[in-house]
Every structure is written in structure tokens, then in C-alpha cells.
Amino acid sequence: MNDSRLIEKTILFVKKELENAEGGHDWFHIERVYKNALLIAKNEKCDEIVVKLGALLHDIADSKFHDGDETVGPKKARKFLEKENVDQTIIAHVLNIIENISFKGGNFEKRFHSKELDIVQDADRLDAIGAIGIARTFNYGGFKNRILYNPDIVPEMNMSKEEYKKSEAPTLNHFYEKLLLLKDKMNTETGKQIAKERHLFMETFLSQFYAEWEGEK
């Protein structure tokens, strides 16, 4: 099977799998990450088919929606890729991207490194910040029925992976526990440049939020 046909089939598979997904982790999230990854890849020496498959399959079964089970996504991806007779070397690389892409509280040490993982990880992190990131954060907070903000509940900056996954903190705390940290965790120059502008937008939003909360504006 040629690469373009494989990507077409992968897109159809992902759309089907995520047709009832939460709004911040649905097909449109995947599509944005895919576009981000293609943009970043233009300036990097990489295996483009691995980048494309990694971006399309990175959230095929987010552990947040599977009782924290991090094995579901890689298993689904492997089953699909093997069904399409994808080379085992490519499959292994894509699975490593899926298994090592997540933030997980910021205390997770990647067990695998590649330029393709760097690209897809940056692409995914870009979708977590800026205007889209703000929208996704509050969408997920509403999905989990979390309060918007409580000045008495301060952000936890040193959570373990398990503590991060189980956190029920106010939605605004997520900006400090993850979103505002991502700018300095970008891997590629393109990712770093895009992240700067999106980071600034979040800082402006937070300033306005606190002013409105206090009745100052």
C-alpha cells in the first residue's frame, strides 16, 4: 500500500474511533495536531510517514478516558497498523511515540527519543496552549464538572504522574500545572516560535480573568 492510501485509511479509522469523544480530544484535535506536525516537519529532517501516523494515532485511546490504562492506545494502534501490513519498524516507532508523548505531570522521563517524537510532541503541545488550549481546558473542566477557580486551592507544581492523573483541582490551576510550562518544553525551533505567541495569549487571558474575578474590569 502506498503512503497516501495508508494515511487516508488511518484518517477514516481515527474518525470512526473518536466519533463520540470528548470535545477536546476528538477528531478535530487530531486534525489540528496533524497539521501542526506537518508544519513543523517542513523544517526538520525526519521520516514523514512516521510523523503522520504518530500524529494521527497519538490519542487513539487517551488513558484519561480508559480508567488510566495507558496500554489501550498502543494496542489499538498496533492492531490497526498490522491489519494494514505496515512495516514492523514503522509500527514500533509509532507505538513509541504514542507511549512517550504525554505530559503526565511534567515528571515523566521519556524512555524513547527520536526527531519524529519531538515533532509530534510539539504539535500536540501546541494544541494545548493559546486560544485553542484555553478552550480545550475549560471544555474538559466542564466535562469533569470541575469548578472554574478557587483562590484557596493553590496549584500543585510537583505532582507525581499518578497524582496528576487523579487531580480534581479547579480548571484554572491546570494553566500553572501544565499549560504555562509547555513553552519551555518544546523540542523544535518551529515549535518554540509558535509556542511563544500562544503562551503570551494565555498570560493575557489570565490577567483579564483575575481582573474580572475581582471586579476590577
PDB file of C-alpha atoms in Angstrom:
ATOM      1  CA  MET A   1       0.000   0.000   0.000  1.00  0.00           C
ATOM      2  CA  ASN A   2       1.335   3.441  -0.858  1.00  0.00           C
ATOM      3  CA  ASP A   3       1.759   6.071   1.856  1.00  0.00           C
ATOM      4  CA  SER A   4      -1.084   8.333   0.729  1.00  0.00           C
ATOM      5  CA  ARG A   5      -3.577   5.458   0.763  1.00  0.00           C
ATOM      6  CA  LEU A   6      -2.358   4.388   4.219  1.00  0.00           C
ATOM      7  CA  ILE A   7      -2.894   7.914   5.564  1.00  0.00           C
ATOM      8  CA  GLU A   8      -6.387   8.025   4.059  1.00  0.00           C
ATOM      9  CA  LYS A   9      -7.285   4.745   5.760  1.00  0.00           C
ATOM     10  CA  THR A  10      -5.741   5.898   9.032  1.00  0.00           C
ATOM     11  CA  ILE A  11      -7.810   9.091   8.967  1.00  0.00           C
ATOM     12  CA  LEU A  12     -11.010   7.086   8.397  1.00  0.00           C
ATOM     13  CA  PHE A  13     -10.065   4.728  11.260  1.00  0.00           C
ATOM     14  CA  VAL A  14      -9.353   7.585  13.686  1.00  0.00           C
ATOM     15  CA  LYS A  15     -12.555   9.447  12.782  1.00  0.00           C
ATOM     16  CA  LYS A  16     -14.565   6.292  13.462  1.00  0.00           C
ATOM     17  CA  GLU A  17     -12.816   5.551  16.768  1.00  0.00           C
ATOM     18  CA  LEU A  18     -13.242   9.109  18.077  1.00  0.00           C
ATOM     19  CA  GLU A  19     -16.731   9.923  16.764  1.00  0.00           C
ATOM     20  CA  ASN A  20     -18.142  10.160  20.321  1.00  0.00           C
ATOM     21  CA  ALA A  21     -15.038  11.545  22.024  1.00  0.00           C
ATOM     22  CA  GLU A  22     -14.952  14.484  24.452  1.00  0.00           C
ATOM     23  CA  GLY A  23     -14.639  17.762  22.528  1.00  0.00           C
ATOM     24  CA  GLY A  24     -11.017  18.464  23.425  1.00  0.00           C
ATOM     25  CA  HIS A  25      -9.821  15.001  22.426  1.00  0.00           C
ATOM     26  CA  ASP A  26     -11.914  14.356  19.323  1.00  0.00           C
ATOM     27  CA  TRP A  27     -11.075  14.075  15.628  1.00  0.00           C
ATOM     28  CA  PHE A  28     -10.653  17.835  15.333  1.00  0.00           C
ATOM     29  CA  HIS A  29      -7.917  17.729  17.982  1.00  0.00           C
ATOM     30  CA  ILE A  30      -6.176  15.024  15.969  1.00  0.00           C
ATOM     31  CA  GLU A  31      -6.565  17.037  12.772  1.00  0.00           C
ATOM     32  CA  ARG A  32      -5.036  20.142  14.372  1.00  0.00           C
ATOM     33  CA  VAL A  33      -2.104  18.144  15.735  1.00  0.00           C
ATOM     34  CA  TYR A  34      -1.630  16.558  12.318  1.00  0.00           C
ATOM     35  CA  LYS A  35      -1.480  19.981  10.659  1.00  0.00           C
ATOM     36  CA  ASN A  36       0.892  21.281  13.334  1.00  0.00           C
ATOM     37  CA  ALA A  37       3.132  18.247  12.836  1.00  0.00           C
ATOM     38  CA  LEU A  38       3.281  18.749   9.059  1.00  0.00           C
ATOM     39  CA  LEU A  39       4.174  22.410   9.568  1.00  0.00           C
ATOM     40  CA  ILE A  40       6.994  21.576  11.995  1.00  0.00           C
ATOM     41  CA  ALA A  41       8.256  18.683   9.855  1.00  0.00           C
ATOM     42  CA  LYS A  42       8.917  21.053   6.945  1.00  0.00           C
ATOM     43  CA  ASN A  43      11.897  22.404   8.878  1.00  0.00           C
ATOM     44  CA  GLU A  44      13.172  19.101  10.248  1.00  0.00           C
ATOM     45  CA  LYS A  45      14.957  16.088   8.780  1.00  0.00           C
ATOM     46  CA  CYS A  46      12.547  13.279   9.584  1.00  0.00           C
ATOM     47  CA  ASP A  47      10.619  10.228   8.401  1.00  0.00           C
ATOM     48  CA  GLU A  48       7.403  11.869   7.240  1.00  0.00           C
ATOM     49  CA  ILE A  49       5.236   8.738   7.269  1.00  0.00           C
ATOM     50  CA  VAL A  50       6.150   8.102  10.919  1.00  0.00           C
ATOM     51  CA  VAL A  51       5.300  11.709  11.784  1.00  0.00           C
ATOM     52  CA  LYS A  52       1.943  11.460  10.007  1.00  0.00           C
ATOM     53  CA  LEU A  53       0.980   8.141  11.598  1.00  0.00           C
ATOM     54  CA  GLY A  54       2.230   9.250  15.007  1.00  0.00           C
ATOM     55  CA  ALA A  55       0.176  12.439  14.867  1.00  0.00           C
ATOM     56  CA  LEU A  56      -2.962  10.666  13.673  1.00  0.00           C
ATOM     57  CA  LEU A  57      -2.761   7.818  16.204  1.00  0.00           C
ATOM     58  CA  HIS A  58      -1.264   9.585  19.244  1.00  0.00           C
ATOM     59  CA  ASP A  59      -4.625   9.923  21.036  1.00  0.00           C
ATOM     60  CA  ILE A  60      -6.485   6.951  19.595  1.00  0.00           C
ATOM     61  CA  ALA A  61      -7.369   5.909  23.157  1.00  0.00           C
ATOM     62  CA  ASP A  62      -6.333   8.564  25.704  1.00  0.00           C
ATOM     63  CA  SER A  63      -5.825   6.900  29.083  1.00  0.00           C
ATOM     64  CA  LYS A  64      -7.943   9.626  30.750  1.00  0.00           C
ATOM     65  CA  PHE A  65     -10.987   8.020  29.171  1.00  0.00           C
ATOM     66  CA  HIS A  66      -9.937   4.416  29.835  1.00  0.00           C
ATOM     67  CA  ASP A  67      -9.583   4.378  33.634  1.00  0.00           C
ATOM     68  CA  GLY A  68      -5.959   5.472  33.360  1.00  0.00           C
ATOM     69  CA  ASP A  69      -4.962   2.431  31.290  1.00  0.00           C
ATOM     70  CA  GLU A  70      -2.051   3.561  29.114  1.00  0.00           C
ATOM     71  CA  THR A  71      -1.896   0.293  27.163  1.00  0.00           C
ATOM     72  CA  VAL A  72      -5.201   0.689  25.291  1.00  0.00           C
ATOM     73  CA  GLY A  73      -3.945   3.260  22.772  1.00  0.00           C
ATOM     74  CA  PRO A  74      -0.803   1.373  21.712  1.00  0.00           C
ATOM     75  CA  LYS A  75      -2.776  -1.873  21.417  1.00  0.00           C
ATOM     76  CA  LYS A  76      -5.406  -0.279  19.172  1.00  0.00           C
ATOM     77  CA  ALA A  77      -2.752   1.391  17.046  1.00  0.00           C
ATOM     78  CA  ARG A  78      -0.773  -1.846  16.660  1.00  0.00           C
ATOM     79  CA  LYS A  79      -3.859  -3.834  15.688  1.00  0.00           C
ATOM     80  CA  PHE A  80      -4.781  -1.282  13.016  1.00  0.00           C
ATOM     81  CA  LEU A  81      -1.259  -0.900  11.602  1.00  0.00           C
ATOM     82  CA  GLU A  82      -0.671  -4.661  11.459  1.00  0.00           C
ATOM     83  CA  LYS A  83      -4.004  -5.114   9.697  1.00  0.00           C
ATOM     84  CA  GLU A  84      -2.753  -2.637   7.072  1.00  0.00           C
ATOM     85  CA  ASN A  85       0.534  -4.588   6.737  1.00  0.00           C
ATOM     86  CA  VAL A  86       2.675  -1.654   7.838  1.00  0.00           C
ATOM     87  CA  ASP A  87       6.365  -2.437   8.262  1.00  0.00           C
ATOM     88  CA  GLN A  88       7.174  -3.574  11.811  1.00  0.00           C
ATOM     89  CA  THR A  89       9.924  -0.973  12.170  1.00  0.00           C
ATOM     90  CA  ILE A  90       7.434   1.806  11.453  1.00  0.00           C
ATOM     91  CA  ILE A  91       4.887   0.248  13.814  1.00  0.00           C
ATOM     92  CA  ALA A  92       7.442   0.113  16.632  1.00  0.00           C
ATOM     93  CA  HIS A  93       8.380   3.758  16.071  1.00  0.00           C
ATOM     94  CA  VAL A  94       4.743   4.916  16.051  1.00  0.00           C
ATOM     95  CA  LEU A  95       3.990   2.970  19.247  1.00  0.00           C
ATOM     96  CA  ASN A  96       6.995   4.576  20.933  1.00  0.00           C
ATOM     97  CA  ILE A  97       5.598   7.989  20.003  1.00  0.00           C
ATOM     98  CA  ILE A  98       2.192   7.112  21.497  1.00  0.00           C
ATOM     99  CA  GLU A  99       3.770   5.790  24.692  1.00  0.00           C
ATOM    100  CA  ASN A 100       6.106   8.757  25.257  1.00  0.00           C
ATOM    101  CA  ILE A 101       4.184  11.797  24.044  1.00  0.00           C
ATOM    102  CA  SER A 102       2.148  12.704  27.132  1.00  0.00           C
ATOM    103  CA  PHE A 103       2.948  15.394  29.691  1.00  0.00           C
ATOM    104  CA  LYS A 104       1.916  13.266  32.725  1.00  0.00           C
ATOM    105  CA  GLY A 105       2.540  15.979  35.279  1.00  0.00           C
ATOM    106  CA  GLY A 106       5.859  17.028  33.790  1.00  0.00           C
ATOM    107  CA  ASN A 107       7.759  14.469  35.867  1.00  0.00           C
ATOM    108  CA  PHE A 108       7.701  11.729  33.234  1.00  0.00           C
ATOM    109  CA  GLU A 109      11.059  10.806  31.758  1.00  0.00           C
ATOM    110  CA  LYS A 110      10.847   9.819  28.103  1.00  0.00           C
ATOM    111  CA  ARG A 111      12.141   6.295  27.544  1.00  0.00           C
ATOM    112  CA  PHE A 112      12.467   6.861  23.814  1.00  0.00           C
ATOM    113  CA  HIS A 113      13.926   9.664  21.724  1.00  0.00           C
ATOM    114  CA  SER A 114      13.589  10.493  18.040  1.00  0.00           C
ATOM    115  CA  LYS A 115      13.144  13.546  15.845  1.00  0.00           C
ATOM    116  CA  GLU A 116       9.705  12.221  14.880  1.00  0.00           C
ATOM    117  CA  LEU A 117       8.628  12.032  18.529  1.00  0.00           C
ATOM    118  CA  ASP A 118       9.944  15.572  19.068  1.00  0.00           C
ATOM    119  CA  ILE A 119       7.827  16.828  16.176  1.00  0.00           C
ATOM    120  CA  VAL A 120       4.590  15.092  17.157  1.00  0.00           C
ATOM    121  CA  GLN A 121       5.049  16.008  20.813  1.00  0.00           C
ATOM    122  CA  ASP A 122       5.499  19.683  19.922  1.00  0.00           C
ATOM    123  CA  ALA A 123       2.467  19.517  17.636  1.00  0.00           C
ATOM    124  CA  ASP A 124       0.356  18.041  20.425  1.00  0.00           C
ATOM    125  CA  ARG A 125       1.614  20.551  22.994  1.00  0.00           C
ATOM    126  CA  LEU A 126       0.848  23.470  20.695  1.00  0.00           C
ATOM    127  CA  ASP A 127      -2.788  22.365  20.666  1.00  0.00           C
ATOM    128  CA  ALA A 128      -2.768  22.523  24.482  1.00  0.00           C
ATOM    129  CA  ILE A 129      -1.872  26.229  24.603  1.00  0.00           C
ATOM    130  CA  GLY A 130      -3.085  29.510  23.131  1.00  0.00           C
ATOM    131  CA  ALA A 131      -6.740  30.145  22.293  1.00  0.00           C
ATOM    132  CA  ILE A 132      -7.419  26.502  21.434  1.00  0.00           C
ATOM    133  CA  GLY A 133      -5.680  25.369  24.602  1.00  0.00           C
ATOM    134  CA  ILE A 134      -7.837  27.662  26.730  1.00  0.00           C
ATOM    135  CA  ALA A 135     -10.998  26.394  25.054  1.00  0.00           C
ATOM    136  CA  ARG A 136      -9.970  22.752  25.481  1.00  0.00           C
ATOM    137  CA  THR A 137      -9.051  23.268  29.125  1.00  0.00           C
ATOM    138  CA  PHE A 138     -12.422  24.686  30.092  1.00  0.00           C
ATOM    139  CA  ASN A 139     -14.243  22.160  27.927  1.00  0.00           C
ATOM    140  CA  TYR A 140     -12.550  19.305  29.792  1.00  0.00           C
ATOM    141  CA  GLY A 141     -13.133  21.016  33.141  1.00  0.00           C
ATOM    142  CA  GLY A 142     -16.834  21.172  32.324  1.00  0.00           C
ATOM    143  CA  PHE A 143     -16.783  17.557  31.159  1.00  0.00           C
ATOM    144  CA  LYS A 144     -15.378  16.603  34.597  1.00  0.00           C
ATOM    145  CA  ASN A 145     -17.707  19.059  36.404  1.00  0.00           C
ATOM    146  CA  ARG A 146     -14.804  20.934  37.977  1.00  0.00           C
ATOM    147  CA  ILE A 147     -15.116  24.432  39.402  1.00  0.00           C
ATOM    148  CA  LEU A 148     -13.577  27.252  37.375  1.00  0.00           C
ATOM    149  CA  TYR A 149     -11.386  28.727  40.074  1.00  0.00           C
ATOM    150  CA  ASN A 150     -10.954  28.765  43.824  1.00  0.00           C
ATOM    151  CA  PRO A 151      -8.347  31.197  45.218  1.00  0.00           C
ATOM    152  CA  ASP A 152      -7.942  28.965  48.276  1.00  0.00           C
ATOM    153  CA  ILE A 153      -6.819  25.938  46.246  1.00  0.00           C
ATOM    154  CA  VAL A 154      -3.297  26.615  45.012  1.00  0.00           C
ATOM    155  CA  PRO A 155      -1.724  24.790  42.052  1.00  0.00           C
ATOM    156  CA  GLU A 156       0.344  21.673  42.825  1.00  0.00           C
ATOM    157  CA  MET A 157       3.621  22.061  40.979  1.00  0.00           C
ATOM    158  CA  ASN A 158       5.362  18.818  41.940  1.00  0.00           C
ATOM    159  CA  MET A 159       2.776  16.125  41.408  1.00  0.00           C
ATOM    160  CA  SER A 160       3.762  12.588  40.553  1.00  0.00           C
ATOM    161  CA  LYS A 161       2.347  11.070  37.385  1.00  0.00           C
ATOM    162  CA  GLU A 162      -0.374   9.295  39.390  1.00  0.00           C
ATOM    163  CA  GLU A 163      -1.263  12.420  41.384  1.00  0.00           C
ATOM    164  CA  TYR A 164      -1.507  14.407  38.160  1.00  0.00           C
ATOM    165  CA  LYS A 165      -3.835  11.848  36.588  1.00  0.00           C
ATOM    166  CA  LYS A 166      -6.121  11.806  39.651  1.00  0.00           C
ATOM    167  CA  SER A 167      -6.203  15.564  40.251  1.00  0.00           C
ATOM    168  CA  GLU A 168      -9.638  17.192  40.606  1.00  0.00           C
ATOM    169  CA  ALA A 169      -8.328  20.726  41.076  1.00  0.00           C
ATOM    170  CA  PRO A 170     -10.109  23.810  39.697  1.00  0.00           C
ATOM    171  CA  THR A 171      -9.735  24.254  35.955  1.00  0.00           C
ATOM    172  CA  LEU A 172      -7.642  27.408  36.273  1.00  0.00           C
ATOM    173  CA  ASN A 173      -4.968  25.507  38.212  1.00  0.00           C
ATOM    174  CA  HIS A 174      -4.262  23.497  35.067  1.00  0.00           C
ATOM    175  CA  PHE A 175      -2.706  26.580  33.483  1.00  0.00           C
ATOM    176  CA  TYR A 176       0.029  26.569  36.134  1.00  0.00           C
ATOM    177  CA  GLU A 177       0.346  22.809  36.485  1.00  0.00           C
ATOM    178  CA  LYS A 178       0.775  22.252  32.737  1.00  0.00           C
ATOM    179  CA  LEU A 179      -0.106  24.844  30.096  1.00  0.00           C
ATOM    180  CA  LEU A 180       2.258  27.648  31.133  1.00  0.00           C
ATOM    181  CA  LEU A 181       5.110  25.130  31.414  1.00  0.00           C
ATOM    182  CA  LEU A 182       4.884  23.886  27.844  1.00  0.00           C
ATOM    183  CA  LYS A 183       6.600  26.835  26.123  1.00  0.00           C
ATOM    184  CA  ASP A 184       9.906  25.874  27.707  1.00  0.00           C
ATOM    185  CA  LYS A 185       9.464  22.177  26.959  1.00  0.00           C
ATOM    186  CA  MET A 186       9.263  22.499  23.171  1.00  0.00           C
ATOM    187  CA  ASN A 187      11.745  20.386  21.228  1.00  0.00           C
ATOM    188  CA  THR A 188      11.961  22.079  17.828  1.00  0.00           C
ATOM    189  CA  GLU A 189      12.721  25.638  16.774  1.00  0.00           C
ATOM    190  CA  THR A 190       9.407  25.914  14.920  1.00  0.00           C
ATOM    191  CA  GLY A 191       7.540  24.656  17.972  1.00  0.00           C
ATOM    192  CA  LYS A 192       9.349  27.138  20.201  1.00  0.00           C
ATOM    193  CA  GLN A 193       8.490  30.083  17.957  1.00  0.00           C
ATOM    194  CA  ILE A 194       4.784  29.228  17.712  1.00  0.00           C
ATOM    195  CA  ALA A 195       4.602  28.487  21.437  1.00  0.00           C
ATOM    196  CA  LYS A 196       5.878  31.962  22.371  1.00  0.00           C
ATOM    197  CA  GLU A 197       2.870  33.703  20.819  1.00  0.00           C
ATOM    198  CA  ARG A 198       0.369  31.221  22.218  1.00  0.00           C
ATOM    199  CA  HIS A 199       1.944  31.476  25.666  1.00  0.00           C
ATOM    200  CA  LEU A 200       1.618  35.263  25.621  1.00  0.00           C
ATOM    201  CA  PHE A 201      -2.060  34.937  24.697  1.00  0.00           C
ATOM    202  CA  MET A 202      -2.654  32.723  27.757  1.00  0.00           C
ATOM    203  CA  GLU A 203      -0.913  35.217  30.039  1.00  0.00           C
ATOM    204  CA  THR A 204      -3.154  37.984  28.674  1.00  0.00           C
ATOM    205  CA  PHE A 205      -6.216  35.814  29.239  1.00  0.00           C
ATOM    206  CA  LEU A 206      -5.247  35.072  32.846  1.00  0.00           C
ATOM    207  CA  SER A 207      -4.652  38.754  33.567  1.00  0.00           C
ATOM    208  CA  GLN A 208      -8.122  39.579  32.254  1.00  0.00           C
ATOM    209  CA  PHE A 209      -9.663  36.633  34.135  1.00  0.00           C
ATOM    210  CA  TYR A 210      -8.290  37.766  37.519  1.00  0.00           C
ATOM    211  CA  ALA A 211      -9.311  41.386  36.868  1.00  0.00           C
ATOM    212  CA  GLU A 212     -12.869  40.311  36.084  1.00  0.00           C
ATOM    213  CA  TRP A 213     -12.908  37.928  39.082  1.00  0.00           C
ATOM    214  CA  GLU A 214     -12.001  40.814  41.402  1.00  0.00           C
ATOM    215  CA  GLY A 215     -14.450  43.192  39.727  1.00  0.00           C
ATOM    216  CA  GLU A 216     -11.662  45.464  38.508  1.00  0.00           C
ATOM    217  CA  LYS A 217     -12.667  45.490  34.811  1.00  0.00           C
TER     218      LYS A 217
END
